[in-house]
Tab-separated table of C-alpha atoms and ligand atoms in Angstrom:
chain	number	residue	atom	x	y	z
A	1175	GLU	CA	-3.906	55.931	279.974
A	1176	LYS	CA	-5.763	59.222	279.660
A	1177	GLY	CA	-8.826	57.206	278.688
A	1178	GLY	CA	-9.541	59.213	275.538
A	1179	TYR	CA	-9.209	62.599	277.275
A	1180	ASP	CA	-6.652	65.208	276.204
A	1181	HIS	CA	-5.297	65.624	279.712
A	1182	PHE	CA	-5.258	63.841	283.051
A	1183	MET	CA	-6.882	66.864	284.653
A	1184	LEU	CA	-9.950	66.589	282.421
A	1185	LYS	CA	-10.099	62.818	282.869
A	1186	GLU	CA	-9.953	63.225	286.634
A	1187	ILE	CA	-12.632	65.918	286.637
A	1188	PHE	CA	-14.914	63.618	284.673
A	1189	GLU	CA	-14.108	60.658	286.912
A	1190	GLN	CA	-15.827	62.315	289.857
A	1191	PRO	CA	-19.211	60.580	289.564
A	1192	ASP	CA	-17.303	57.271	289.803
A	1193	SER	CA	-14.707	58.315	292.370
A	1194	LEU	CA	-17.476	59.577	294.662
A	1195	THR	CA	-19.446	56.370	294.152
A	1196	ASP	CA	-16.289	54.495	295.202
A	1197	CYS	CA	-15.922	56.766	298.223
A	1198	LEU	CA	-19.490	56.027	299.329
A	1199	ARG	CA	-19.374	52.305	298.564
A	1200	GLY	CA	-19.755	50.117	301.633
A	1201	ARG	CA	-20.341	53.228	303.737
A	1202	LEU	CA	-23.605	54.800	302.627
A	1203	GLU	CA	-26.819	52.879	301.982
A	1204	PRO	CA	-29.414	55.558	301.248
A	1205	GLU	CA	-32.386	53.186	300.897
A	1206	ALA	CA	-31.722	51.566	304.248
A	1207	GLY	CA	-30.810	54.914	305.802
A	1208	ILE	CA	-27.447	53.552	306.952
A	1209	LEU	CA	-24.043	55.212	307.178
A	1210	THR	CA	-20.988	53.318	308.388
A	1211	LEU	CA	-17.505	54.749	308.639
A	1212	ALA	CA	-15.260	52.229	310.368
A	1213	GLY	CA	-12.413	54.593	311.309
A	1214	VAL	CA	-14.800	56.963	313.052
A	1215	GLU	CA	-16.969	54.266	314.625
A	1216	GLN	CA	-13.965	52.576	316.226
A	1217	ASN	CA	-13.027	55.895	317.805
A	1218	LEU	CA	-16.408	57.427	318.482
A	1219	SER	CA	-15.636	58.365	322.064
A	1220	ALA	CA	-12.473	60.255	321.054
A	1221	PHE	CA	-14.540	62.342	318.655
A	1222	ALA	CA	-17.624	62.731	320.818
A	1223	GLN	CA	-15.540	63.821	323.815
A	1224	ALA	CA	-13.155	66.029	321.851
A	1225	LYS	CA	-12.690	69.456	323.447
A	1226	ARG	CA	-11.889	70.728	320.009
A	1227	ILE	CA	-10.850	69.531	316.597
A	1228	VAL	CA	-7.815	70.945	314.824
A	1229	ILE	CA	-7.627	70.374	311.094
A	1230	ILE	CA	-4.175	70.413	309.500
A	1231	ALA	CA	-3.523	70.518	305.756
A	1232	CYS	CA	-2.057	72.496	302.844
A	1233	GLY	CA	-3.430	73.899	299.590
A	1234	THR	CA	-6.612	72.366	298.291
A	1235	SER	CA	-6.746	69.962	301.229
A	1236	TRP	CA	-6.748	72.990	303.529
A	1237	HIS	CA	-9.772	74.305	301.649
A	1238	ALA	CA	-11.543	70.992	302.267
A	1239	GLY	CA	-10.678	71.561	305.938
A	1240	LEU	CA	-12.404	74.945	305.879
A	1241	VAL	CA	-15.591	73.347	304.558
A	1242	ALA	CA	-15.286	70.710	307.292
A	1243	GLU	CA	-15.080	73.458	309.907
A	1244	TYR	CA	-18.558	74.628	308.906
A	1245	MET	CA	-19.866	71.048	308.730
A	1246	ILE	CA	-18.519	69.981	312.122
A	1247	GLU	CA	-19.549	73.152	313.917
A	1248	THR	CA	-23.061	72.850	312.491
A	1249	LEU	CA	-23.629	69.149	313.015
A	1250	CYS	CA	-21.440	68.363	316.036
A	1251	ARG	CA	-21.151	71.654	317.967
A	1252	ILE	CA	-17.440	71.047	318.542
A	1253	PRO	CA	-15.038	74.022	318.182
A	1254	VAL	CA	-12.846	73.623	315.107
A	1255	GLU	CA	-9.633	75.316	314.030
A	1256	VAL	CA	-8.190	74.938	310.560
A	1257	GLU	CA	-4.435	75.346	310.347
A	1258	TYR	CA	-1.909	75.561	307.555
A	1259	ALA	CA	0.457	72.700	308.345
A	1260	SER	CA	3.463	74.883	307.524
A	1261	GLU	CA	2.500	77.450	310.159
A	1262	PHE	CA	1.373	74.951	312.763
A	1263	ARG	CA	4.639	73.022	312.715
A	1264	TYR	CA	6.810	76.046	313.436
A	1265	ARG	CA	4.605	77.565	316.108
A	1266	ASN	CA	4.367	76.446	319.663
A	1267	PRO	CA	0.758	75.303	319.375
A	1268	VAL	CA	-1.308	74.585	322.470
A	1269	ILE	CA	-2.203	70.950	321.845
A	1270	GLY	CA	-2.717	68.111	324.268
A	1271	VAL	CA	-4.694	65.076	325.354
A	1272	GLY	CA	-8.349	65.478	324.399
A	1273	ASP	CA	-7.571	67.306	321.173
A	1274	VAL	CA	-8.428	65.568	317.950
A	1275	ILE	CA	-6.361	66.344	314.858
A	1276	ILE	CA	-7.817	65.689	311.434
A	1277	ALA	CA	-4.996	65.669	308.871
A	1278	ILE	CA	-6.139	65.963	305.266
A	1279	SER	CA	-3.852	65.021	302.386
A	1280	GLN	CA	-4.291	63.593	298.920
A	1281	SER	CA	-0.745	62.257	298.604
A	1282	GLY	CA	-0.229	61.424	302.253
A	1283	GLU	CA	3.373	62.590	301.728
A	1284	THR	CA	3.237	66.386	302.126
A	1285	ALA	CA	6.249	67.192	304.296
A	1286	ASP	CA	4.709	70.078	306.245
A	1287	THR	CA	1.578	68.080	307.056
A	1288	LEU	CA	3.592	65.043	308.075
A	1289	VAL	CA	5.819	66.993	310.483
A	1290	ALA	CA	2.842	68.913	311.914
A	1291	ILE	CA	1.122	65.615	312.711
A	1292	GLU	CA	4.235	64.222	314.373
A	1293	LYS	CA	4.390	67.283	316.574
A	1294	ALA	CA	0.718	67.048	317.603
A	1295	LYS	CA	1.105	63.313	318.219
A	1296	GLU	CA	4.056	63.906	320.567
A	1297	GLN	CA	1.871	66.315	322.523
A	1298	GLY	CA	-0.774	63.662	323.106
A	1299	ALA	CA	-3.398	64.444	320.468
A	1300	PHE	CA	-5.431	61.790	318.687
A	1301	ILE	CA	-4.601	61.837	314.951
A	1302	PHE	CA	-7.161	60.978	312.302
A	1303	GLY	CA	-6.017	60.949	308.649
A	1304	VAL	CA	-8.231	61.718	305.675
A	1305	VAL	CA	-5.926	60.510	302.931
A	1306	ASN	CA	-6.202	59.375	299.330
A	1307	ALA	CA	-2.964	57.444	298.746
A	1308	VAL	CA	-3.344	54.064	300.439
A	1309	GLY	CA	-0.404	53.108	302.648
A	1310	SER	CA	1.193	56.585	302.419
A	1311	SER	CA	3.269	58.070	305.251
A	1312	ILE	CA	0.418	60.125	306.724
A	1313	SER	CA	-1.930	57.149	306.730
A	1314	ARG	CA	0.733	55.146	308.558
A	1315	ILE	CA	1.528	57.637	311.298
A	1316	SER	CA	-2.136	58.437	312.027
A	1317	HIS	CA	-3.918	56.603	314.859
A	1318	ALA	CA	-6.931	56.021	312.623
A	1319	GLY	CA	-8.354	57.332	309.394
A	1320	ALA	CA	-10.676	57.102	306.442
A	1321	TYR	CA	-9.508	56.881	302.853
A	1322	THR	CA	-11.096	59.019	300.165
A	1323	HIS	CA	-10.817	56.224	297.546
A	1324	ALA	CA	-10.551	58.674	294.653
A	1325	GLY	CA	-7.971	56.502	292.898
A	1326	PRO	CA	-4.620	57.808	291.610
A	1327	GLU	CA	-4.606	61.529	290.820
A	1328	ILE	CA	-1.943	62.336	288.209
A	1329	GLY	CA	-2.730	65.945	287.258
A	1330	VAL	CA	-1.022	68.441	289.568
A	1331	ALA	CA	-4.392	70.076	290.192
A	1332	SER	CA	-6.343	68.425	292.949
A	1333	THR	CA	-9.856	67.780	291.600
A	1334	LYS	CA	-11.356	64.388	292.380
A	1335	ALA	CA	-9.279	64.198	295.571
A	1336	PHE	CA	-10.956	67.403	296.812
A	1337	THR	CA	-14.509	66.131	296.301
A	1338	GLY	CA	-13.498	62.820	297.906
A	1339	GLN	CA	-12.206	64.739	300.932
A	1340	LEU	CA	-15.443	66.713	301.213
A	1341	THR	CA	-17.453	63.499	301.048
A	1342	VAL	CA	-15.461	61.772	303.788
A	1343	LEU	CA	-15.558	64.889	305.974
A	1344	ALA	CA	-19.334	65.199	305.545
A	1345	MET	CA	-19.777	61.556	306.548
A	1346	MET	CA	-17.563	62.118	309.587
A	1347	ALA	CA	-19.546	65.149	310.723
A	1348	MET	CA	-22.821	63.275	310.255
A	1349	LYS	CA	-21.592	60.253	312.219
A	1350	ILE	CA	-20.176	62.306	315.089
A	1351	GLY	CA	-23.255	64.550	315.207
A	1352	LYS	CA	-25.479	61.507	315.456
A	1353	GLU	CA	-23.364	60.029	318.257
A	1354	LYS	CA	-23.360	63.312	320.186
A	1355	GLY	CA	-27.057	63.877	319.646
A	1356	THR	CA	-26.379	67.301	318.170
A	1357	ILE	CA	-28.421	66.525	315.055
A	1358	THR	CA	-31.924	65.127	314.843
A	1359	ALA	CA	-32.654	61.733	313.331
A	1360	ALA	CA	-34.551	63.548	310.583
A	1361	THR	CA	-31.556	65.732	309.630
A	1362	TYR	CA	-29.294	62.685	309.667
A	1363	GLN	CA	-31.622	60.787	307.354
A	1364	HIS	CA	-32.069	63.814	305.115
A	1365	LEU	CA	-28.303	64.165	304.683
A	1366	ILE	CA	-27.905	60.442	303.983
A	1367	LYS	CA	-30.473	60.751	301.230
A	1368	GLU	CA	-28.900	63.905	299.780
A	1369	LEU	CA	-25.400	62.438	299.893
A	1370	GLY	CA	-26.639	59.362	298.043
A	1371	GLN	CA	-27.770	61.599	295.180
A	1372	ILE	CA	-24.465	63.448	294.879
A	1373	PRO	CA	-22.745	61.217	292.268
A	1374	GLU	CA	-25.719	61.631	289.929
A	1375	LYS	CA	-25.801	65.400	290.496
A	1376	VAL	CA	-22.067	65.611	289.839
A	1377	LYS	CA	-22.624	63.746	286.586
A	1378	ASN	CA	-25.379	66.142	285.520
A	1379	THR	CA	-23.247	69.167	286.376
A	1380	LEU	CA	-20.332	67.870	284.301
A	1381	ALA	CA	-22.657	67.118	281.389
A	1382	ALA	CA	-23.075	70.891	281.025
A	1383	HIS	CA	-19.302	71.414	280.589
A	1384	LEU	CA	-19.654	73.206	277.240
A	1385	LYS	CA	-21.351	76.129	278.964
A	1386	VAL	CA	-18.279	76.472	281.186
A	1387	LYS	CA	-16.019	76.291	278.122
A	1388	GLU	CA	-17.958	79.155	276.569
A	1389	VAL	CA	-17.394	81.271	279.693
A	1390	ALA	CA	-13.724	80.219	279.766
A	1391	ASP	CA	-13.154	81.311	276.167
A	1392	LYS	CA	-14.756	84.663	276.922
A	1393	TYR	CA	-12.489	85.411	279.895
A	1394	ALA	CA	-9.292	83.595	278.881
A	1395	ASP	CA	-7.402	86.871	278.432
A	1396	ALA	CA	-8.300	88.329	281.804
A	1397	ARG	CA	-5.383	89.627	283.850
A	1398	ASP	CA	-7.005	89.226	287.243
A	1399	PHE	CA	-9.983	87.370	288.663
A	1400	LEU	CA	-11.886	87.634	291.916
A	1401	PHE	CA	-13.745	84.666	293.434
A	1402	LEU	CA	-16.371	85.336	296.097
A	1403	GLY	CA	-18.587	83.099	298.203
A	1404	ARG	CA	-20.172	82.921	301.635
A	1405	GLY	CA	-20.754	80.127	304.138
A	1406	TYR	CA	-20.091	76.671	302.743
A	1407	ASN	CA	-19.212	78.282	299.415
A	1408	PHE	CA	-16.553	80.592	300.853
A	1409	PRO	CA	-13.871	77.863	300.750
A	1410	VAL	CA	-15.054	77.032	297.214
A	1411	ALA	CA	-14.185	80.615	296.228
A	1412	LEU	CA	-10.686	80.144	297.661
A	1413	GLU	CA	-10.349	76.835	295.857
A	1414	GLY	CA	-11.543	78.300	292.553
A	1415	ALA	CA	-8.950	81.073	292.803
A	1416	LEU	CA	-6.138	78.641	293.657
A	1417	LYS	CA	-7.017	76.392	290.740
A	1418	LEU	CA	-7.119	79.291	288.288
A	1419	LYS	CA	-3.704	80.533	289.452
A	1420	GLU	CA	-2.109	77.097	289.157
A	1421	ILE	CA	-3.555	76.085	285.817
A	1422	SER	CA	-3.954	79.341	283.873
A	1423	TYR	CA	-1.364	81.603	285.570
A	1424	ILE	CA	-4.034	84.306	285.880
A	1425	HIS	CA	-3.760	86.244	289.107
A	1426	ALA	CA	-6.827	85.331	291.151
A	1427	GLU	CA	-7.963	85.967	294.684
A	1428	GLY	CA	-10.678	84.330	296.710
A	1429	TYR	CA	-12.531	86.135	299.481
A	1430	PRO	CA	-15.592	85.741	301.640
A	1431	ALA	CA	-18.022	87.947	299.683
A	1432	ALA	CA	-18.659	90.318	302.580
A	1433	GLU	CA	-14.950	91.091	302.961
A	1434	MET	CA	-14.979	92.713	299.548
A	1435	LYS	CA	-15.983	96.074	300.968
A	1436	HIS	CA	-12.993	96.013	303.311
A	1437	GLY	CA	-10.518	96.413	300.461
A	1438	PRO	CA	-10.764	94.241	297.345
A	1439	ILE	CA	-13.688	96.235	295.941
A	1440	ALA	CA	-11.144	98.913	295.009
A	1441	LEU	CA	-9.986	96.551	292.238
A	1442	VAL	CA	-13.371	96.383	290.548
A	1443	ASP	CA	-13.771	98.000	287.134
A	1444	GLU	CA	-15.148	96.936	283.757
A	1445	ASN	CA	-12.117	94.717	283.154
A	1446	LEU	CA	-12.395	92.588	286.277
A	1447	PRO	CA	-14.294	89.304	286.103
A	1448	VAL	CA	-15.780	88.403	289.476
A	1449	LEU	CA	-16.957	84.854	289.946
A	1450	PHE	CA	-19.635	84.396	292.591
A	1451	VAL	CA	-20.369	80.982	294.053
A	1452	ALA	CA	-23.986	81.751	294.859
A	1453	THR	CA	-26.116	78.650	295.225
A	1454	LYS	CA	-29.376	78.884	297.190
A	1455	ASP	CA	-28.575	78.679	300.895
A	1456	ALA	CA	-28.988	80.640	304.104
A	1457	TYR	CA	-26.739	83.412	302.746
A	1458	TYR	CA	-28.484	83.772	299.409
A	1459	GLU	CA	-29.992	87.227	299.898
A	1460	LYS	CA	-26.723	88.576	301.228
A	1461	ILE	CA	-24.783	87.370	298.228
A	1462	VAL	CA	-27.372	88.818	295.872
A	1463	SER	CA	-26.615	92.259	297.340
A	1464	ASN	CA	-22.881	91.614	296.905
A	1465	ILE	CA	-23.531	90.887	293.215
A	1466	GLN	CA	-25.398	94.181	292.915
A	1467	GLU	CA	-22.440	95.987	294.492
A	1468	ILE	CA	-20.106	94.579	291.823
A	1469	LYS	CA	-22.500	95.366	288.985
A	1470	ALA	CA	-22.866	98.934	290.258
A	1471	ARG	CA	-19.094	99.262	289.730
A	1472	LYS	CA	-19.262	97.723	286.246
A	1473	GLY	CA	-17.447	94.492	287.145
A	1474	LYS	CA	-18.189	91.441	285.004
A	1475	VAL	CA	-20.158	88.927	287.046
A	1476	ILE	CA	-20.005	85.195	286.443
A	1477	ALA	CA	-22.280	83.343	288.861
A	1478	ILE	CA	-22.514	79.686	289.795
A	1479	VAL	CA	-26.166	79.336	290.800
A	1480	THR	CA	-28.782	76.746	291.667
A	1481	GLU	CA	-30.767	75.509	288.666
A	1482	GLY	CA	-33.695	77.775	287.846
A	1483	ASP	CA	-32.349	80.859	289.651
A	1484	ASP	CA	-33.888	83.664	287.584
A	1485	LEU	CA	-33.034	86.446	290.016
A	1486	ILE	CA	-29.261	86.169	289.619
A	1487	LYS	CA	-29.663	85.320	285.943
A	1488	GLY	CA	-31.156	88.769	285.502
A	1489	MET	CA	-28.093	90.468	287.044
A	1490	ALA	CA	-25.057	88.422	286.041
A	1491	ASP	CA	-23.159	88.579	282.751
A	1492	ASP	CA	-22.828	84.807	282.708
A	1493	ILE	CA	-24.380	82.073	284.794
A	1494	ILE	CA	-23.505	78.436	285.273
A	1495	GLU	CA	-26.205	76.280	286.847
A	1496	VAL	CA	-25.696	73.414	289.275
A	1497	PRO	CA	-28.307	71.070	290.794
A	1498	GLU	CA	-29.896	71.872	294.131
A	1499	THR	CA	-28.695	69.983	297.210
A	1500	ASP	CA	-28.440	70.579	300.968
A	1501	GLU	CA	-26.239	73.629	301.626
A	1502	LEU	CA	-23.789	71.498	303.605
A	1503	LEU	CA	-23.108	69.420	300.491
A	1504	ALA	CA	-23.276	72.305	297.994
A	1505	PRO	CA	-19.467	72.551	297.573
A	1506	LEU	CA	-19.528	69.059	296.030
A	1507	VAL	CA	-21.367	70.463	293.030
A	1508	SER	CA	-20.465	74.168	293.107
A	1509	VAL	CA	-16.721	73.469	292.877
A	1510	LEU	CA	-17.052	71.557	289.588
A	1511	PRO	CA	-17.534	74.588	287.303
A	1512	THR	CA	-14.446	76.210	288.896
A	1513	GLN	CA	-12.377	73.110	288.050
A	1514	LEU	CA	-13.622	73.131	284.464
A	1515	LEU	CA	-13.134	76.887	284.154
A	1516	SER	CA	-9.461	76.761	285.073
A	1517	TYR	CA	-8.950	73.734	282.834
A	1518	TYR	CA	-10.509	75.365	279.768
A	1519	ILE	CA	-8.773	78.700	280.363
A	1520	GLY	CA	-5.421	76.911	280.763
A	1521	VAL	CA	-5.998	75.040	277.496
A	1522	ALA	CA	-7.143	78.222	275.717
A	1523	ARG	CA	-3.896	79.877	276.806
A	1524	GLY	CA	-1.882	76.943	275.472
A	1525	LEU	CA	-0.524	75.867	278.853
A	1526	ASP	CA	0.524	72.490	280.199
A	1527	VAL	CA	-2.455	71.962	282.489
A	1528	ASP	CA	-1.264	68.631	283.864
A	1529	LYS	CA	2.155	69.958	284.853
A	1530	PRO	CA	1.999	73.668	285.566
A	1531	ARG	CA	5.367	75.416	285.872
A	1532	ASN	CA	7.135	75.409	289.239
A	1533	LEU	CA	4.738	72.899	290.820
A	1534	ALA	CA	5.103	69.306	291.983
A	1535	LYS	CA	2.291	66.850	292.591
A	1536	SER	CA	3.364	66.201	296.122
A	1537	VAL	CA	5.413	68.693	298.034
A	1538	THR	CA	7.836	66.535	299.970
A	1539	VAL	CA	10.210	69.383	300.777
A	1540	GLU	CA	9.522	72.161	303.219
B	1766	LIG	O1	-1.188	65.834	298.808
B	1766	LIG	P1	-1.754	66.963	299.644
B	1766	LIG	O2	-3.243	66.963	299.644
B	1766	LIG	O3	-1.186	66.997	301.030
B	1766	LIG	O4	-1.283	68.272	298.892
B	1766	LIG	C1	-1.560	69.550	299.389
B	1766	LIG	C2	-1.305	70.612	298.343
B	1766	LIG	O5	0.033	70.590	297.925
B	1766	LIG	C3	-2.207	70.441	297.119
B	1766	LIG	O6	-3.557	70.408	297.454
B	1766	LIG	C4	-1.987	71.568	296.106
B	1766	LIG	O7	-2.450	72.788	296.632
B	1766	LIG	C5	-2.664	71.249	294.775
B	1766	LIG	N1	-1.731	71.396	293.685
B	1766	LIG	C6	-3.877	72.072	294.490
B	1766	LIG	O8	-4.460	71.783	293.256
């Protein structure tokens, strides 16, 4: 059942080229330049006229929501808020007709997310579910939705579900942006082409897993870890830190790289590994200076970079390369080394990576 892999987590990480192909099947036709997403198309006016979009989720799904915030603001020019379901449900949120809620959940059964949706629905919002488990509670109470089609995820760590969520959310932003006229036909076509290449790029990234294992073995005894990123890679830093905590029990924090100087930099010394998610994008030069700031304080820098990046290679202690893609889609490849890193560190520390202590696959209690 683990298909020859030692753990479900590793199997599910390596399934991503296929799970993403399944997610794109029947939706994206790169050669013809076509993208169809039934759930969005049937409700195009609700999206195009939305005063704002509120994304509700927990954990890794919340991180996917943060990436979607950047995608939707860029491509659709609609204001977006990303809320922890557990906070949203107990507040007195200002929600009403004209608001669109995107609820993101792998299991479709997370209690906090479910109750938050019910509350927004009562207040007149339109609810769109981005869910993996077909027929789950969240998919049933939503007005419409799009499945991620990642297949069953058994490991407690969300891996292939996360990349499926990012893929669906990217397609949504592209579709809505096209409808609203907030992106050009050329950008739309460019993204269709780039998205079509993602499964192959994911496969190539995973093929280099032994490099990540080498880095994992080197840092497996670390006490703390810092993860930093900017822009589309900021949520990837948060996700990398969450995964490391869950799977290896190493204390890890994720931050937007520029926030470092507002506090966390006090932690940096020669014992602290700092992982930068630093692929080539609009923020590249800024993140290069953040790397220099860490090196100046003797921190150990591990950098996830775009293939062929010699500049960062010359500064970092360790680099892990990923293929180049549009910055909006970069998290789909840059997150993979963080998944592998926590897996290999967890294994090196002799832990039960599929069932970390104190955690359940779906959190159906509040
Ligand atoms: O099933 P959901 O996507 O609603 O679950 C949300 C979180 O509980 C989940 O992502 C959790 O953070 C994972 N264990 C992360 O790997």
